[in-house]
Amino acid sequence: MDGLLRGLRVLIVEDEALILMLLEEMLNELGAVVAAQASTVPEAIALATRGGFDIAVLDLNLGGEKVFPVAQALKATGLPFVFASGYGASEVPAEFAGCPVVAKPYDIERLASALTNSLSASAK
């Protein structure tokens, strides 16, 4: 697929184990590496502030809690991210209106496109 993604270190923020495994498999297929994973907002914020990854995939809803504090932490550090949602982009607040949203269930081409778009936008 996209050479830009080869070796990319990804933080996955996802609370569903099966979805996490599927996403990890797709990222590996794209040549990316899962550098870290979190299933709660506090875990994800701690990882976001520590770094060690190039981009994050954020599930919008973690056990009923919205992931936006994590997105704010990533934005503050300048690290790119994409949202993932089974409900579309309508849940994303205006503050993050330009951020790519990947629909669930995941499609590898849409995932690759969202990651590439987020990386390109952050490079500007």
Tab-separated table of C-alpha atoms in Angstrom:
chain	number	residue	atom	x	y	z
A	1	MET	CA	0.000	0.000	0.000
A	2	ASP	CA	1.210	3.521	0.788
A	3	GLY	CA	4.979	3.712	1.364
A	4	LEU	CA	4.418	6.709	3.667
A	5	LEU	CA	2.978	4.321	6.250
A	6	ARG	CA	5.906	1.865	6.274
A	7	GLY	CA	7.518	1.913	9.707
A	8	LEU	CA	4.933	4.368	11.049
A	9	ARG	CA	4.546	4.036	14.832
A	10	VAL	CA	0.881	4.133	15.845
A	11	LEU	CA	-0.904	4.645	19.158
A	12	ILE	CA	-4.262	2.850	19.172
A	13	VAL	CA	-6.915	4.065	21.593
A	14	GLU	CA	-9.683	1.451	21.518
A	15	ASP	CA	-11.706	-0.285	24.232
A	16	GLU	CA	-12.973	-3.299	22.251
A	17	ALA	CA	-10.412	-6.135	22.113
A	18	LEU	CA	-11.629	-7.636	18.818
A	19	ILE	CA	-11.647	-4.262	17.080
A	20	LEU	CA	-8.185	-3.555	18.481
A	21	MET	CA	-6.858	-6.839	17.048
A	22	LEU	CA	-8.438	-6.157	13.641
A	23	LEU	CA	-6.982	-2.641	13.543
A	24	GLU	CA	-3.559	-3.915	14.592
A	25	GLU	CA	-3.658	-6.503	11.803
A	26	MET	CA	-4.586	-3.852	9.213
A	27	LEU	CA	-1.853	-1.497	10.410
A	28	ASN	CA	0.701	-4.308	10.179
A	29	GLU	CA	-0.499	-5.061	6.653
A	30	LEU	CA	0.064	-1.382	5.792
A	31	GLY	CA	3.614	-1.639	7.129
A	32	ALA	CA	2.921	0.324	10.310
A	33	VAL	CA	3.837	-0.754	13.839
A	34	VAL	CA	1.611	-0.505	16.895
A	35	ALA	CA	3.828	1.418	19.332
A	36	ALA	CA	1.290	1.618	22.170
A	37	GLN	CA	-2.344	1.010	22.981
A	38	ALA	CA	-4.814	2.300	25.527
A	39	SER	CA	-8.405	1.468	26.352
A	40	THR	CA	-9.268	4.407	28.638
A	41	VAL	CA	-8.984	8.176	28.399
A	42	PRO	CA	-6.535	8.492	31.338
A	43	GLU	CA	-4.243	5.776	29.889
A	44	ALA	CA	-4.346	7.441	26.496
A	45	ILE	CA	-3.574	10.902	27.871
A	46	ALA	CA	-0.553	9.500	29.712
A	47	LEU	CA	0.689	7.883	26.492
A	48	ALA	CA	-0.055	11.016	24.459
A	49	THR	CA	2.074	13.176	26.718
A	50	ARG	CA	4.902	10.614	26.787
A	51	GLY	CA	5.048	10.202	22.996
A	52	GLY	CA	7.011	7.488	21.230
A	53	PHE	CA	4.663	7.252	18.260
A	54	ASP	CA	4.030	9.138	15.008
A	55	ILE	CA	0.227	9.145	14.838
A	56	ALA	CA	-2.790	7.942	16.822
A	57	VAL	CA	-6.079	6.254	15.955
A	58	LEU	CA	-8.705	7.342	18.492
A	59	ASP	CA	-12.012	5.547	18.985
A	60	LEU	CA	-14.510	8.343	19.651
A	61	ASN	CA	-16.296	6.480	22.427
A	62	LEU	CA	-14.399	4.577	25.122
A	63	GLY	CA	-16.900	2.834	27.363
A	64	GLY	CA	-19.271	5.791	27.221
A	65	GLU	CA	-16.522	8.393	27.645
A	66	LYS	CA	-15.596	10.646	24.721
A	67	VAL	CA	-11.959	10.650	23.589
A	68	PHE	CA	-11.711	14.404	23.029
A	69	PRO	CA	-9.389	15.101	26.016
A	70	VAL	CA	-6.894	12.739	24.350
A	71	ALA	CA	-7.287	14.575	21.047
A	72	GLN	CA	-6.643	17.874	22.849
A	73	ALA	CA	-3.470	16.443	24.432
A	74	LEU	CA	-2.248	15.213	21.041
A	75	LYS	CA	-3.074	18.531	19.402
A	76	ALA	CA	-1.070	20.342	22.098
A	77	THR	CA	1.984	18.189	21.339
A	78	GLY	CA	1.542	18.530	17.574
A	79	LEU	CA	1.071	14.795	16.987
A	80	PRO	CA	-1.388	13.883	14.226
A	81	PHE	CA	-4.382	11.636	14.845
A	82	VAL	CA	-7.502	10.241	13.225
A	83	PHE	CA	-10.824	9.489	14.845
A	84	ALA	CA	-12.607	6.165	14.431
A	85	SER	CA	-16.356	5.892	14.799
A	86	GLY	CA	-19.251	3.640	14.001
A	87	TYR	CA	-21.474	6.732	13.972
A	88	GLY	CA	-19.669	8.950	11.482
A	89	ALA	CA	-18.210	12.424	11.827
A	90	SER	CA	-21.344	13.990	13.334
A	91	GLU	CA	-20.027	13.426	16.889
A	92	VAL	CA	-16.794	15.356	16.262
A	93	PRO	CA	-16.879	18.881	17.748
A	94	ALA	CA	-16.009	21.919	15.626
A	95	GLU	CA	-12.604	22.134	17.335
A	96	PHE	CA	-11.593	18.979	15.438
A	97	ALA	CA	-13.627	19.514	12.272
A	98	GLY	CA	-10.622	19.070	9.957
A	99	CYS	CA	-9.490	15.771	11.483
A	100	PRO	CA	-10.045	12.622	9.424
A	101	VAL	CA	-12.707	10.219	10.682
A	102	VAL	CA	-12.482	6.548	9.742
A	103	ALA	CA	-15.769	4.668	9.722
A	104	LYS	CA	-16.134	1.395	11.564
A	105	PRO	CA	-16.099	-1.361	10.569
A	106	TYR	CA	-12.633	-0.592	9.261
A	107	ASP	CA	-11.746	-0.740	5.592
A	108	ILE	CA	-7.993	-0.918	4.975
A	109	GLU	CA	-8.043	1.558	2.060
A	110	ARG	CA	-10.038	4.156	4.022
A	111	LEU	CA	-7.747	3.633	7.018
A	112	ALA	CA	-4.641	4.152	4.874
A	113	SER	CA	-6.174	7.249	3.303
A	114	ALA	CA	-7.122	8.788	6.667
A	115	LEU	CA	-3.655	8.138	8.113
A	116	THR	CA	-1.959	9.589	5.033
A	117	ASN	CA	-4.229	12.667	5.054
A	118	SER	CA	-3.590	13.297	8.740
A	119	LEU	CA	0.186	12.958	8.308
A	120	SER	CA	0.140	15.278	5.288
A	121	ALA	CA	-1.940	17.898	7.092
A	122	SER	CA	0.361	17.870	10.116
A	123	ALA	CA	3.439	18.310	7.903
A	124	LYS	CA	2.122	21.661	6.632
